[in-house]
Short mmCIF file of C-alpha atoms in Angstrom, two decimals:
data_model
loop_
_atom_site.label_atom_id
_atom_site.label_comp_id
_atom_site.label_asym_id
_atom_site.label_seq_id
_atom_site.Cartn_x
_atom_site.Cartn_y
_atom_site.Cartn_z
CA MET A 1042 198.39 -114.27 44.05
CA PRO A 1043 201.00 -111.97 42.45
CA ARG A 1044 200.45 -111.22 38.79
CA SER A 1045 203.19 -112.15 36.37
CA THR A 1046 204.73 -109.06 34.80
CA ASP A 1047 205.82 -110.81 31.60
CA ARG A 1048 202.24 -111.54 30.40
CA PRO A 1049 199.72 -108.74 29.97
CA ALA A 1050 196.25 -109.39 31.39
CA ASP A 1051 193.51 -110.10 28.87
CA PRO A 1052 190.28 -108.66 30.30
CA ALA A 1053 188.10 -110.64 27.89
CA ALA A 1054 189.76 -113.93 28.83
CA ALA A 1055 189.56 -113.11 32.55
CA THR A 1056 185.89 -112.22 32.19
CA ALA A 1057 185.13 -115.45 30.32
CA SER A 1058 187.04 -117.49 32.90
CA LEU A 1059 185.22 -115.86 35.82
CA ALA A 1060 181.85 -116.32 34.10
CA ALA A 1061 182.57 -120.03 33.56
CA GLU A 1062 183.65 -120.44 37.17
CA ALA A 1063 180.53 -118.62 38.36
CA ALA A 1064 178.34 -120.94 36.27
CA LEU A 1065 180.04 -124.00 37.79
CA LEU A 1066 179.61 -122.65 41.30
CA GLU A 1067 175.96 -121.87 40.61
CA GLY A 1068 175.42 -125.43 39.43
CA ARG A 1069 177.05 -126.81 42.56
CA LEU A 1070 174.96 -124.49 44.71
CA ASN A 1071 171.78 -125.80 43.07
CA LEU A 1072 172.87 -129.40 43.71
CA LEU A 1073 173.55 -128.61 47.35
CA ARG A 1074 170.16 -126.92 47.73
CA GLU A 1075 168.45 -129.99 46.29
CA ALA A 1076 170.42 -132.26 48.63
CA ILE A 1077 169.48 -130.11 51.61
CA GLY A 1078 165.83 -130.29 50.56
CA THR A 1079 166.07 -134.08 50.37
CA VAL A 1080 167.67 -134.28 53.81
CA ASP A 1081 165.02 -131.94 55.27
CA ALA A 1082 162.24 -134.10 53.84
CA ARG A 1083 163.84 -137.23 55.27
CA ILE A 1084 164.23 -135.59 58.69
CA ASP A 1085 160.55 -134.62 58.62
CA ALA A 1086 159.53 -138.17 57.69
CA VAL A 1087 161.64 -139.75 60.43
CA SER A 1088 160.39 -137.19 62.96
CA GLU A 1089 156.77 -137.95 62.07
CA THR A 1090 157.41 -141.70 62.33
CA LEU A 1091 159.00 -141.25 65.75
CA SER A 1092 156.06 -139.12 66.91
CA ARG A 1093 153.61 -141.79 65.79
CA LEU A 1094 155.62 -144.47 67.57
CA ARG A 1095 155.73 -142.42 70.78
CA ARG A 1096 151.96 -141.85 70.64
CA SER A 1097 151.29 -145.54 70.06
CA VAL A 1098 153.46 -146.51 73.04
CA ALA A 1099 151.98 -143.78 75.29
CA ALA A 1100 148.35 -144.68 74.54
CA PRO A 1101 147.72 -148.45 74.47
CA THR A 1102 144.74 -149.46 72.37
CA ASP A 1103 143.42 -152.20 74.69
CA GLY A 1104 142.52 -149.77 77.47
CA ALA A 1105 145.21 -151.05 79.83
CA ALA A 1106 147.65 -148.71 81.47
CA SER A 1107 151.08 -148.61 79.94
CA PRO A 1108 153.81 -150.26 82.03
CA ASP A 1109 155.39 -146.93 83.01
CA GLU A 1110 152.10 -145.40 84.26
CA GLU A 1111 151.26 -145.52 87.92
CA PRO A 1112 147.69 -146.40 88.90
CA ALA A 1113 145.58 -143.43 90.00
CA THR A 1114 144.62 -145.07 93.32
CA ARG A 1115 147.74 -146.65 94.71
CA ARG A 1116 147.59 -148.13 98.21
CA PRO A 1117 150.66 -148.78 100.36
#
């Protein structure tokens, strides 16, 4: 962005403005990190739930073979 030649730059004001903007960006970064942590935790929880569901479907508790398993001794 071209600097206006009719107004001299104030280094103190520019420094204060940049420091304020940096503080805002740092705050937003912290919020995003927290949100990412929340999403990661939710992904882990859903993944664990899916794993438990898969294990429960793959290993029936009544000793019967699951519907998608073929018997070990199949005769034509």
